[in-house]
């Protein structure tokens, strides 16, 4: 089975702290995504990557950065956490569109509270 | 206007009922579509892909109407275990932003005894 693992499930951080959210997938997927999910707003794309060292901004990249040094790992970085970044963060991965079996798989989510 | 729009519900239906959800999308370049199911405080999981010809998986039927830019999901003989939020998802073309998935905010279904 495909496994997308988010190492930190529940975090509480202080305003201004630097926060790292790590995501690892074990299926050699080219695509990796970071979303945040908030009540009434649904899932919103922060960043995605379709190859190592490649990244593209999603709909709400402000306040975030990402790193993809290895194919299996996609990290989300909050340079200076703020209370409005309190949310559930979801990592996902997939093969490239048009590839057979390009289902998108999600990690279990990381619940971040910024105080 | 949101790129993918869904009625948030909740839809409260008795067990055994048939329920239908609709979803509209605004990006005509979207190439593929999906329905995901999300249980409370869990990650979304793929329910089914949606094809223009319509596709069925047991009690679930999905349909895509490209001319009107809407997607539907029909659930027959609802079970208590179908209670969840159903997310409509579109995906763009192959190049550049085509990797991007766009989610609706979800439609909440509650199946009751």
mmCIF file with all atom_site columns, C-alpha atoms in Angstrom:
data_model
loop_
_atom_site.group_PDB
_atom_site.id
_atom_site.type_symbol
_atom_site.label_atom_id
_atom_site.label_alt_id
_atom_site.label_comp_id
_atom_site.label_asym_id
_atom_site.label_entity_id
_atom_site.label_seq_id
_atom_site.pdbx_PDB_ins_code
_atom_site.Cartn_x
_atom_site.Cartn_y
_atom_site.Cartn_z
_atom_site.occupancy
_atom_site.B_iso_or_equiv
_atom_site.pdbx_formal_charge
_atom_site.auth_seq_id
_atom_site.auth_comp_id
_atom_site.auth_asym_id
_atom_site.auth_atom_id
_atom_site.pdbx_PDB_model_num
ATOM 1   C CA . UNK A 1 1   ? 0.000   0.000  0.000   1.00 0.00 ? 1   UNK A CA 1
ATOM 2   C CA . UNK A 1 2   ? 1.055   3.563  -0.659  1.00 0.00 ? 2   UNK A CA 1
ATOM 3   C CA . UNK A 1 3   ? 2.204   5.296  2.438   1.00 0.00 ? 3   UNK A CA 1
ATOM 4   C CA . UNK A 1 4   ? 2.405   9.042  2.941   1.00 0.00 ? 4   UNK A CA 1
ATOM 5   C CA . UNK A 1 5   ? 3.796   9.762  6.356   1.00 0.00 ? 5   UNK A CA 1
ATOM 6   C CA . UNK A 1 6   ? 3.636   13.048 8.178   1.00 0.00 ? 6   UNK A CA 1
ATOM 7   C CA . UNK A 1 7   ? 5.981   12.720 11.089  1.00 0.00 ? 7   UNK A CA 1
ATOM 8   C CA . UNK A 1 8   ? 4.404   15.335 13.336  1.00 0.00 ? 8   UNK A CA 1
ATOM 9   C CA . UNK A 1 9   ? 0.729   14.780 14.021  1.00 0.00 ? 9   UNK A CA 1
ATOM 10  C CA . UNK A 1 10  ? 0.096   17.377 16.701  1.00 0.00 ? 10  UNK A CA 1
ATOM 11  C CA . UNK A 1 11  ? 2.230   20.438 17.349  1.00 0.00 ? 11  UNK A CA 1
ATOM 12  C CA . UNK A 1 12  ? 1.894   23.536 19.493  1.00 0.00 ? 12  UNK A CA 1
ATOM 13  C CA . UNK A 1 13  ? 4.257   26.367 18.603  1.00 0.00 ? 13  UNK A CA 1
ATOM 14  C CA . UNK A 1 14  ? 4.720   29.937 19.729  1.00 0.00 ? 14  UNK A CA 1
ATOM 15  C CA . UNK A 1 15  ? 4.243   32.961 17.492  1.00 0.00 ? 15  UNK A CA 1
ATOM 16  C CA . UNK A 1 16  ? 7.468   33.741 15.665  1.00 0.00 ? 16  UNK A CA 1
ATOM 17  C CA . UNK A 1 17  ? 8.910   30.241 15.874  1.00 0.00 ? 17  UNK A CA 1
ATOM 18  C CA . UNK A 1 18  ? 10.197  28.484 12.791  1.00 0.00 ? 18  UNK A CA 1
ATOM 19  C CA . UNK A 1 19  ? 8.198   25.335 12.116  1.00 0.00 ? 19  UNK A CA 1
ATOM 20  C CA . UNK A 1 20  ? 9.114   22.358 9.964   1.00 0.00 ? 20  UNK A CA 1
ATOM 21  C CA . UNK A 1 21  ? 6.506   19.874 8.768   1.00 0.00 ? 21  UNK A CA 1
ATOM 22  C CA . UNK A 1 22  ? 7.966   16.775 7.173   1.00 0.00 ? 22  UNK A CA 1
ATOM 23  C CA . UNK A 1 23  ? 6.330   14.455 4.683   1.00 0.00 ? 23  UNK A CA 1
ATOM 24  C CA . UNK A 1 24  ? 7.719   11.219 3.243   1.00 0.00 ? 24  UNK A CA 1
ATOM 25  C CA . UNK A 1 25  ? 6.179   8.958  0.614   1.00 0.00 ? 25  UNK A CA 1
ATOM 26  C CA . UNK A 1 26  ? 7.334   5.477  -0.251  1.00 0.00 ? 26  UNK A CA 1
ATOM 27  C CA . UNK A 1 27  ? 5.946   5.007  -3.771  1.00 0.00 ? 27  UNK A CA 1
ATOM 28  C CA . UNK A 1 28  ? 8.450   6.932  -5.886  1.00 0.00 ? 28  UNK A CA 1
ATOM 29  C CA . UNK A 1 29  ? 5.802   9.530  -6.769  1.00 0.00 ? 29  UNK A CA 1
ATOM 30  C CA . UNK A 1 30  ? 6.886   12.549 -8.773  1.00 0.00 ? 30  UNK A CA 1
ATOM 31  C CA . UNK A 1 31  ? 4.239   14.897 -7.390  1.00 0.00 ? 31  UNK A CA 1
ATOM 32  C CA . UNK A 1 32  ? 4.006   16.068 -3.825  1.00 0.00 ? 32  UNK A CA 1
ATOM 33  C CA . UNK A 1 33  ? 1.634   18.653 -2.376  1.00 0.00 ? 33  UNK A CA 1
ATOM 34  C CA . UNK A 1 34  ? 1.033   20.615 0.791   1.00 0.00 ? 34  UNK A CA 1
ATOM 35  C CA . UNK A 1 35  ? -2.493  21.729 1.652   1.00 0.00 ? 35  UNK A CA 1
ATOM 36  C CA . UNK A 1 36  ? -4.066  23.316 4.653   1.00 0.00 ? 36  UNK A CA 1
ATOM 37  C CA . UNK A 1 37  ? -7.654  22.651 5.641   1.00 0.00 ? 37  UNK A CA 1
ATOM 38  C CA . UNK A 1 38  ? -9.818  25.069 7.577   1.00 0.00 ? 38  UNK A CA 1
ATOM 39  C CA . UNK A 1 39  ? -13.533 24.894 8.428   1.00 0.00 ? 39  UNK A CA 1
ATOM 40  C CA . UNK A 1 40  ? -15.662 26.453 5.711   1.00 0.00 ? 40  UNK A CA 1
ATOM 41  C CA . UNK A 1 41  ? -12.668 26.977 3.425   1.00 0.00 ? 41  UNK A CA 1
ATOM 42  C CA . UNK A 1 42  ? -11.884 23.415 2.436   1.00 0.00 ? 42  UNK A CA 1
ATOM 43  C CA . UNK A 1 43  ? -8.441  22.321 1.295   1.00 0.00 ? 43  UNK A CA 1
ATOM 44  C CA . UNK A 1 44  ? -6.250  25.065 -0.076  1.00 0.00 ? 44  UNK A CA 1
ATOM 45  C CA . UNK A 1 45  ? -3.013  24.414 -1.914  1.00 0.00 ? 45  UNK A CA 1
ATOM 46  C CA . UNK A 1 46  ? 0.083   25.997 -0.410  1.00 0.00 ? 46  UNK A CA 1
ATOM 47  C CA . UNK A 1 47  ? 2.860   24.594 -2.598  1.00 0.00 ? 47  UNK A CA 1
ATOM 48  C CA . UNK A 1 48  ? 3.458   21.621 -4.830  1.00 0.00 ? 48  UNK A CA 1
ATOM 49  C CA . UNK A 1 49  ? 6.438   19.967 -6.457  1.00 0.00 ? 49  UNK A CA 1
ATOM 50  C CA . UNK A 1 50  ? 6.641   17.726 -9.501  1.00 0.00 ? 50  UNK A CA 1
ATOM 51  C CA . UNK A 1 51  ? 10.340  16.881 -9.255  1.00 0.00 ? 51  UNK A CA 1
ATOM 52  C CA . UNK A 1 52  ? 13.314  17.109 -6.947  1.00 0.00 ? 52  UNK A CA 1
ATOM 53  C CA . UNK A 1 53  ? 14.294  20.731 -6.283  1.00 0.00 ? 53  UNK A CA 1
ATOM 54  C CA . UNK A 1 54  ? 11.251  21.910 -8.253  1.00 0.00 ? 54  UNK A CA 1
ATOM 55  C CA . UNK A 1 55  ? 8.456   23.800 -6.562  1.00 0.00 ? 55  UNK A CA 1
ATOM 56  C CA . UNK A 1 56  ? 5.466   25.839 -7.580  1.00 0.00 ? 56  UNK A CA 1
ATOM 57  C CA . UNK A 1 57  ? 3.303   28.165 -5.567  1.00 0.00 ? 57  UNK A CA 1
ATOM 58  C CA . UNK A 1 58  ? -0.241  27.176 -4.911  1.00 0.00 ? 58  UNK A CA 1
ATOM 59  C CA . UNK A 1 59  ? -3.090  29.446 -3.950  1.00 0.00 ? 59  UNK A CA 1
ATOM 60  C CA . UNK A 1 60  ? -1.830  30.560 -0.533  1.00 0.00 ? 60  UNK A CA 1
ATOM 61  C CA . UNK A 1 61  ? 1.995   30.432 -0.426  1.00 0.00 ? 61  UNK A CA 1
ATOM 62  C CA . UNK A 1 62  ? 2.466   33.558 1.686   1.00 0.00 ? 62  UNK A CA 1
ATOM 63  C CA . UNK A 1 63  ? 4.225   32.818 4.950   1.00 0.00 ? 63  UNK A CA 1
ATOM 64  C CA . UNK A 1 64  ? 5.379   29.386 3.798   1.00 0.00 ? 64  UNK A CA 1
ATOM 65  C CA . UNK A 1 65  ? 8.309   27.866 1.964   1.00 0.00 ? 65  UNK A CA 1
ATOM 66  C CA . UNK A 1 66  ? 9.080   24.300 0.893   1.00 0.00 ? 66  UNK A CA 1
ATOM 67  C CA . UNK A 1 67  ? 12.040  22.078 0.272   1.00 0.00 ? 67  UNK A CA 1
ATOM 68  C CA . UNK A 1 68  ? 12.350  18.990 -1.912  1.00 0.00 ? 68  UNK A CA 1
ATOM 69  C CA . UNK A 1 69  ? 15.942  17.763 -1.783  1.00 0.00 ? 69  UNK A CA 1
ATOM 70  C CA . UNK A 1 70  ? 15.000  14.108 -2.269  1.00 0.00 ? 70  UNK A CA 1
ATOM 71  C CA . UNK A 1 71  ? 12.187  12.619 -4.301  1.00 0.00 ? 71  UNK A CA 1
ATOM 72  C CA . UNK A 1 72  ? 10.530  10.971 -1.342  1.00 0.00 ? 72  UNK A CA 1
ATOM 73  C CA . UNK A 1 73  ? 10.571  13.955 1.006   1.00 0.00 ? 73  UNK A CA 1
ATOM 74  C CA . UNK A 1 74  ? 8.709   17.268 0.845   1.00 0.00 ? 74  UNK A CA 1
ATOM 75  C CA . UNK A 1 75  ? 9.050   19.685 3.728   1.00 0.00 ? 75  UNK A CA 1
ATOM 76  C CA . UNK A 1 76  ? 6.837   22.641 4.567   1.00 0.00 ? 76  UNK A CA 1
ATOM 77  C CA . UNK A 1 77  ? 8.469   25.487 6.462   1.00 0.00 ? 77  UNK A CA 1
ATOM 78  C CA . UNK A 1 78  ? 6.760   28.255 8.364   1.00 0.00 ? 78  UNK A CA 1
ATOM 79  C CA . UNK A 1 79  ? 9.508   30.849 8.652   1.00 0.00 ? 79  UNK A CA 1
ATOM 80  C CA . UNK A 1 80  ? 7.826   32.759 11.466  1.00 0.00 ? 80  UNK A CA 1
ATOM 81  C CA . UNK A 1 81  ? 4.659   31.115 12.695  1.00 0.00 ? 81  UNK A CA 1
ATOM 82  C CA . UNK A 1 82  ? 1.593   33.254 13.247  1.00 0.00 ? 82  UNK A CA 1
ATOM 83  C CA . UNK A 1 83  ? -1.729  32.486 14.890  1.00 0.00 ? 83  UNK A CA 1
ATOM 84  C CA . UNK A 1 84  ? -3.529  32.564 11.530  1.00 0.00 ? 84  UNK A CA 1
ATOM 85  C CA . UNK A 1 85  ? -1.447  29.563 10.499  1.00 0.00 ? 85  UNK A CA 1
ATOM 86  C CA . UNK A 1 86  ? -3.195  27.420 13.078  1.00 0.00 ? 86  UNK A CA 1
ATOM 87  C CA . UNK A 1 87  ? -4.708  24.709 10.902  1.00 0.00 ? 87  UNK A CA 1
ATOM 88  C CA . UNK A 1 88  ? -4.571  21.114 9.772   1.00 0.00 ? 88  UNK A CA 1
ATOM 89  C CA . UNK A 1 89  ? -1.861  20.564 7.191   1.00 0.00 ? 89  UNK A CA 1
ATOM 90  C CA . UNK A 1 90  ? -2.160  17.732 4.704   1.00 0.00 ? 90  UNK A CA 1
ATOM 91  C CA . UNK A 1 91  ? 0.611   16.340 2.556   1.00 0.00 ? 91  UNK A CA 1
ATOM 92  C CA . UNK A 1 92  ? -0.240  14.379 -0.583  1.00 0.00 ? 92  UNK A CA 1
ATOM 93  C CA . UNK A 1 93  ? 1.597   12.600 -3.358  1.00 0.00 ? 93  UNK A CA 1
ATOM 94  C CA . UNK A 1 94  ? 0.832   11.115 -6.755  1.00 0.00 ? 94  UNK A CA 1
ATOM 95  C CA . UNK A 1 95  ? 2.329   10.047 -10.030 1.00 0.00 ? 95  UNK A CA 1
ATOM 96  C CA . UNK A 1 96  ? 2.255   12.589 -12.832 1.00 0.00 ? 96  UNK A CA 1
ATOM 97  C CA . UNK A 1 97  ? -1.140  13.292 -14.408 1.00 0.00 ? 97  UNK A CA 1
ATOM 98  C CA . UNK A 1 98  ? -1.822  11.080 -17.366 1.00 0.00 ? 98  UNK A CA 1
ATOM 99  C CA . UNK A 1 99  ? 0.185   8.277  -15.809 1.00 0.00 ? 99  UNK A CA 1
ATOM 100 C CA . UNK A 1 100 ? -1.649  5.097  -15.083 1.00 0.00 ? 100 UNK A CA 1
ATOM 101 C CA . UNK A 1 101 ? -2.507  4.850  -11.424 1.00 0.00 ? 101 UNK A CA 1
ATOM 102 C CA . UNK A 1 102 ? -2.078  8.546  -10.673 1.00 0.00 ? 102 UNK A CA 1
ATOM 103 C CA . UNK A 1 103 ? -4.350  8.506  -7.651  1.00 0.00 ? 103 UNK A CA 1
ATOM 104 C CA . UNK A 1 104 ? -3.569  11.167 -5.079  1.00 0.00 ? 104 UNK A CA 1
ATOM 105 C CA . UNK A 1 105 ? -2.752  9.827  -1.629  1.00 0.00 ? 105 UNK A CA 1
ATOM 106 C CA . UNK A 1 106 ? -2.858  11.856 1.545   1.00 0.00 ? 106 UNK A CA 1
ATOM 107 C CA . UNK A 1 107 ? -0.983  11.667 4.790   1.00 0.00 ? 107 UNK A CA 1
ATOM 108 C CA . UNK A 1 108 ? -2.917  11.595 8.046   1.00 0.00 ? 108 UNK A CA 1
ATOM 109 C CA . UNK A 1 109 ? -2.494  15.307 8.628   1.00 0.00 ? 109 UNK A CA 1
ATOM 110 C CA . UNK A 1 110 ? -0.558  17.528 11.007  1.00 0.00 ? 110 UNK A CA 1
ATOM 111 C CA . UNK A 1 111 ? -2.568  19.603 13.456  1.00 0.00 ? 111 UNK A CA 1
ATOM 112 C CA . UNK A 1 112 ? -0.665  22.802 14.172  1.00 0.00 ? 112 UNK A CA 1
ATOM 113 C CA . UNK A 1 113 ? -1.660  25.272 16.858  1.00 0.00 ? 113 UNK A CA 1
ATOM 114 C CA . UNK A 1 114 ? 0.215   28.565 17.058  1.00 0.00 ? 114 UNK A CA 1
ATOM 115 C CA . UNK A 1 115 ? -0.189  30.397 20.350  1.00 0.00 ? 115 UNK A CA 1
ATOM 116 C CA . UNK B 2 1   ? -16.308 32.681 -7.419  1.00 0.00 ? 1   UNK B CA 1
ATOM 117 C CA . UNK B 2 2   ? -14.662 29.499 -6.179  1.00 0.00 ? 2   UNK B CA 1
ATOM 118 C CA . UNK B 2 3   ? -13.110 27.266 -8.793  1.00 0.00 ? 3   UNK B CA 1
ATOM 119 C CA . UNK B 2 4   ? -14.985 24.227 -7.476  1.00 0.00 ? 4   UNK B CA 1
ATOM 120 C CA . UNK B 2 5   ? -18.294 24.764 -5.715  1.00 0.00 ? 5   UNK B CA 1
ATOM 121 C CA . UNK B 2 6   ? -20.373 22.391 -3.655  1.00 0.00 ? 6   UNK B CA 1
ATOM 122 C CA . UNK B 2 7   ? -23.414 22.728 -1.429  1.00 0.00 ? 7   UNK B CA 1
ATOM 123 C CA . UNK B 2 8   ? -21.971 22.318 2.084   1.00 0.00 ? 8   UNK B CA 1
ATOM 124 C CA . UNK B 2 9   ? -25.095 20.584 3.428   1.00 0.00 ? 9   UNK B CA 1
ATOM 125 C CA . UNK B 2 10  ? -25.547 18.896 5.762   1.00 0.00 ? 10  UNK B CA 1
ATOM 126 C CA . UNK B 2 11  ? -27.723 16.401 3.976   1.00 0.00 ? 11  UNK B CA 1
ATOM 127 C CA . UNK B 2 12  ? -29.599 14.415 6.629   1.00 0.00 ? 12  UNK B CA 1
ATOM 128 C CA . UNK B 2 13  ? -31.120 11.299 5.091   1.00 0.00 ? 13  UNK B CA 1
ATOM 129 C CA . UNK B 2 14  ? -32.663 8.112  6.466   1.00 0.00 ? 14  UNK B CA 1
ATOM 130 C CA . UNK B 2 15  ? -30.895 4.833  6.035   1.00 0.00 ? 15  UNK B CA 1
ATOM 131 C CA . UNK B 2 16  ? -31.762 3.295  2.671   1.00 0.00 ? 16  UNK B CA 1
ATOM 132 C CA . UNK B 2 17  ? -32.390 6.615  0.947   1.00 0.00 ? 17  UNK B CA 1
ATOM 133 C CA . UNK B 2 18  ? -30.863 7.721  -2.326  1.00 0.00 ? 18  UNK B CA 1
ATOM 134 C CA . UNK B 2 19  ? -28.934 10.970 -2.167  1.00 0.00 ? 19  UNK B CA 1
ATOM 135 C CA . UNK B 2 20  ? -27.303 13.030 -4.894  1.00 0.00 ? 20  UNK B CA 1
ATOM 136 C CA . UNK B 2 21  ? -24.577 15.650 -4.656  1.00 0.00 ? 21  UNK B CA 1
ATOM 137 C CA . UNK B 2 22  ? -23.674 18.109 -7.371  1.00 0.00 ? 22  UNK B CA 1
ATOM 138 C CA . UNK B 2 23  ? -20.517 20.071 -7.896  1.00 0.00 ? 23  UNK B CA 1
ATOM 139 C CA . UNK B 2 24  ? -19.695 22.771 -10.445 1.00 0.00 ? 24  UNK B CA 1
ATOM 140 C CA . UNK B 2 25  ? -16.281 23.807 -11.690 1.00 0.00 ? 25  UNK B CA 1
ATOM 141 C CA . UNK B 2 26  ? -15.231 26.980 -13.454 1.00 0.00 ? 26  UNK B CA 1
ATOM 142 C CA . UNK B 2 27  ? -11.891 26.023 -15.030 1.00 0.00 ? 27  UNK B CA 1
ATOM 143 C CA . UNK B 2 28  ? -12.673 24.593 -18.451 1.00 0.00 ? 28  UNK B CA 1
ATOM 144 C CA . UNK B 2 29  ? -9.046  23.400 -18.703 1.00 0.00 ? 29  UNK B CA 1
ATOM 145 C CA . UNK B 2 30  ? -9.626  20.894 -15.890 1.00 0.00 ? 30  UNK B CA 1
ATOM 146 C CA . UNK B 2 31  ? -8.986  17.437 -17.236 1.00 0.00 ? 31  UNK B CA 1
ATOM 147 C CA . UNK B 2 32  ? -9.866  14.959 -14.571 1.00 0.00 ? 32  UNK B CA 1
ATOM 148 C CA . UNK B 2 33  ? -12.251 14.805 -11.689 1.00 0.00 ? 33  UNK B CA 1
ATOM 149 C CA . UNK B 2 34  ? -12.659 12.822 -8.516  1.00 0.00 ? 34  UNK B CA 1
ATOM 150 C CA . UNK B 2 35  ? -14.835 12.341 -5.498  1.00 0.00 ? 35  UNK B CA 1
ATOM 151 C CA . UNK B 2 36  ? -13.043 11.976 -2.192  1.00 0.00 ? 36  UNK B CA 1
ATOM 152 C CA . UNK B 2 37  ? -14.519 10.988 1.128   1.00 0.00 ? 37  UNK B CA 1
ATOM 153 C CA . UNK B 2 38  ? -13.309 12.525 4.367   1.00 0.00 ? 38  UNK B CA 1
ATOM 154 C CA . UNK B 2 39  ? -14.260 11.318 7.809   1.00 0.00 ? 39  UNK B CA 1
ATOM 155 C CA . UNK B 2 40  ? -14.105 13.661 10.776  1.00 0.00 ? 40  UNK B CA 1
ATOM 156 C CA . UNK B 2 41  ? -10.506 14.588 11.637  1.00 0.00 ? 41  UNK B CA 1
ATOM 157 C CA . UNK B 2 42  ? -9.143  12.151 9.062   1.00 0.00 ? 42  UNK B CA 1
ATOM 158 C CA . UNK B 2 43  ? -7.413  12.571 5.737   1.00 0.00 ? 43  UNK B CA 1
ATOM 159 C CA . UNK B 2 44  ? -9.397  12.522 2.452   1.00 0.00 ? 44  UNK B CA 1
ATOM 160 C CA . UNK B 2 45  ? -9.510  9.174  0.690   1.00 0.00 ? 45  UNK B CA 1
ATOM 161 C CA . UNK B 2 46  ? -10.351 8.525  -2.934  1.00 0.00 ? 46  UNK B CA 1
ATOM 162 C CA . UNK B 2 47  ? -13.914 7.346  -3.426  1.00 0.00 ? 47  UNK B CA 1
ATOM 163 C CA . UNK B 2 48  ? -13.943 7.255  -7.210  1.00 0.00 ? 48  UNK B CA 1
ATOM 164 C CA . UNK B 2 49  ? -12.742 8.934  -10.365 1.00 0.00 ? 49  UNK B CA 1
ATOM 165 C CA . UNK B 2 50  ? -15.341 10.575 -12.586 1.00 0.00 ? 50  UNK B CA 1
ATOM 166 C CA . UNK B 2 51  ? -15.583 9.920  -16.314 1.00 0.00 ? 51  UNK B CA 1
ATOM 167 C CA . UNK B 2 52  ? -17.685 11.582 -18.982 1.00 0.00 ? 52  UNK B CA 1
ATOM 168 C CA . UNK B 2 53  ? -19.314 8.271  -19.782 1.00 0.00 ? 53  UNK B CA 1
ATOM 169 C CA . UNK B 2 54  ? -20.379 7.894  -16.160 1.00 0.00 ? 54  UNK B CA 1
ATOM 170 C CA . UNK B 2 55  ? -19.066 5.226  -13.869 1.00 0.00 ? 55  UNK B CA 1
ATOM 171 C CA . UNK B 2 56  ? -20.491 3.081  -11.146 1.00 0.00 ? 56  UNK B CA 1
ATOM 172 C CA . UNK B 2 57  ? -18.933 1.382  -8.163  1.00 0.00 ? 57  UNK B CA 1
ATOM 173 C CA . UNK B 2 58  ? -21.441 -0.619 -6.197  1.00 0.00 ? 58  UNK B CA 1
ATOM 174 C CA . UNK B 2 59  ? -23.955 1.813  -4.686  1.00 0.00 ? 59  UNK B CA 1
ATOM 175 C CA . UNK B 2 60  ? -22.060 4.846  -5.988  1.00 0.00 ? 60  UNK B CA 1
ATOM 176 C CA . UNK B 2 61  ? -22.474 6.433  -9.418  1.00 0.00 ? 61  UNK B CA 1
ATOM 177 C CA . UNK B 2 62  ? -20.474 9.397  -10.657 1.00 0.00 ? 62  UNK B CA 1
ATOM 178 C CA . UNK B 2 63  ? -21.162 11.506 -13.710 1.00 0.00 ? 63  UNK B CA 1
ATOM 179 C CA . UNK B 2 64  ? -19.370 14.316 -15.495 1.00 0.00 ? 64  UNK B CA 1
ATOM 180 C CA . UNK B 2 65  ? -21.052 16.863 -17.759 1.00 0.00 ? 65  UNK B CA 1
ATOM 181 C CA . UNK B 2 66  ? -18.311 18.869 -19.479 1.00 0.00 ? 66  UNK B CA 1
ATOM 182 C CA . UNK B 2 67  ? -20.726 21.068 -21.413 1.00 0.00 ? 67  UNK B CA 1
ATOM 183 C CA . UNK B 2 68  ? -22.353 22.310 -18.212 1.00 0.00 ? 68  UNK B CA 1
ATOM 184 C CA . UNK B 2 69  ? -19.198 21.904 -16.126 1.00 0.00 ? 69  UNK B CA 1
ATOM 185 C CA . UNK B 2 70  ? -20.721 19.910 -13.339 1.00 0.00 ? 70  UNK B CA 1
ATOM 186 C CA . UNK B 2 71  ? -20.028 16.637 -11.610 1.00 0.00 ? 71  UNK B CA 1
ATOM 187 C CA . UNK B 2 72  ? -22.465 14.514 -9.687  1.00 0.00 ? 72  UNK B CA 1
ATOM 188 C CA . UNK B 2 73  ? -22.335 11.706 -7.159  1.00 0.00 ? 73  UNK B CA 1
ATOM 189 C CA . UNK B 2 74  ? -25.308 9.452  -6.496  1.00 0.00 ? 74  UNK B CA 1
ATOM 190 C CA . UNK B 2 75  ? -25.415 7.185  -3.472  1.00 0.00 ? 75  UNK B CA 1
ATOM 191 C CA . UNK B 2 76  ? -28.110 4.510  -3.430  1.00 0.00 ? 76  UNK B CA 1
ATOM 192 C CA . UNK B 2 77  ? -29.328 2.576  -0.400  1.00 0.00 ? 77  UNK B CA 1
ATOM 193 C CA . UNK B 2 78  ? -27.476 4.838  2.041   1.00 0.00 ? 78  UNK B CA 1
ATOM 194 C CA . UNK B 2 79  ? -25.770 3.200  5.013   1.00 0.00 ? 79  UNK B CA 1
ATOM 195 C CA . UNK B 2 80  ? -24.926 4.709  8.366   1.00 0.00 ? 80  UNK B CA 1
ATOM 196 C CA . UNK B 2 81  ? -21.280 4.208  7.422   1.00 0.00 ? 81  UNK B CA 1
ATOM 197 C CA . UNK B 2 82  ? -21.702 6.568  4.451   1.00 0.00 ? 82  UNK B CA 1
ATOM 198 C CA . UNK B 2 83  ? -21.872 9.502  6.876   1.00 0.00 ? 83  UNK B CA 1
ATOM 199 C CA . UNK B 2 84  ? -18.895 11.666 5.979   1.00 0.00 ? 84  UNK B CA 1
ATOM 200 C CA . UNK B 2 85  ? -17.923 14.737 4.005   1.00 0.00 ? 85  UNK B CA 1
ATOM 201 C CA . UNK B 2 86  ? -17.674 14.264 0.242   1.00 0.00 ? 86  UNK B CA 1
ATOM 202 C CA . UNK B 2 87  ? -15.149 16.369 -1.587  1.00 0.00 ? 87  UNK B CA 1
ATOM 203 C CA . UNK B 2 88  ? -15.362 17.203 -5.267  1.00 0.00 ? 88  UNK B CA 1
ATOM 204 C CA . UNK B 2 89  ? -11.921 17.555 -6.859  1.00 0.00 ? 89  UNK B CA 1
ATOM 205 C CA . UNK B 2 90  ? -10.722 18.771 -10.237 1.00 0.00 ? 90  UNK B CA 1
ATOM 206 C CA . UNK B 2 91  ? -7.277  18.373 -11.724 1.00 0.00 ? 91  UNK B CA 1
ATOM 207 C CA . UNK B 2 92  ? -5.734  20.443 -14.504 1.00 0.00 ? 92  UNK B CA 1
ATOM 208 C CA . UNK B 2 93  ? -3.755  19.458 -17.603 1.00 0.00 ? 93  UNK B CA 1
ATOM 209 C CA . UNK B 2 94  ? -0.393  17.705 -17.688 1.00 0.00 ? 94  UNK B CA 1
ATOM 210 C CA . UNK B 2 95  ? 1.979   20.685 -17.862 1.00 0.00 ? 95  UNK B CA 1
ATOM 211 C CA . UNK B 2 96  ? 2.805   23.285 -15.248 1.00 0.00 ? 96  UNK B CA 1
ATOM 212 C CA . UNK B 2 97  ? -0.187  23.971 -13.086 1.00 0.00 ? 97  UNK B CA 1
ATOM 213 C CA . UNK B 2 98  ? -1.845  20.913 -14.452 1.00 0.00 ? 98  UNK B CA 1
ATOM 214 C CA . UNK B 2 99  ? -0.601  18.971 -11.493 1.00 0.00 ? 99  UNK B CA 1
ATOM 215 C CA . UNK B 2 100 ? -2.750  21.095 -9.260  1.00 0.00 ? 100 UNK B CA 1
ATOM 216 C CA . UNK B 2 101 ? -5.755  19.627 -7.532  1.00 0.00 ? 101 UNK B CA 1
ATOM 217 C CA . UNK B 2 102 ? -8.577  21.966 -6.647  1.00 0.00 ? 102 UNK B CA 1
ATOM 218 C CA . UNK B 2 103 ? -10.992 20.922 -3.936  1.00 0.00 ? 103 UNK B CA 1
ATOM 219 C CA . UNK B 2 104 ? -14.525 21.937 -3.226  1.00 0.00 ? 104 UNK B CA 1
ATOM 220 C CA . UNK B 2 105 ? -15.291 22.721 0.409   1.00 0.00 ? 105 UNK B CA 1
ATOM 221 C CA . UNK B 2 106 ? -17.167 19.457 0.739   1.00 0.00 ? 106 UNK B CA 1
ATOM 222 C CA . UNK B 2 107 ? -20.730 18.302 1.250   1.00 0.00 ? 107 UNK B CA 1
ATOM 223 C CA . UNK B 2 108 ? -21.564 16.781 4.592   1.00 0.00 ? 108 UNK B CA 1
ATOM 224 C CA . UNK B 2 109 ? -23.786 13.697 4.616   1.00 0.00 ? 109 UNK B CA 1
ATOM 225 C CA . UNK B 2 110 ? -25.451 12.327 7.734   1.00 0.00 ? 110 UNK B CA 1
ATOM 226 C CA . UNK B 2 111 ? -27.294 9.048  7.387   1.00 0.00 ? 111 UNK B CA 1
ATOM 227 C CA . UNK B 2 112 ? -29.706 8.417  10.232  1.00 0.00 ? 112 UNK B CA 1
ATOM 228 C CA . UNK B 2 113 ? -31.671 5.416  11.483  1.00 0.00 ? 113 UNK B CA 1
#
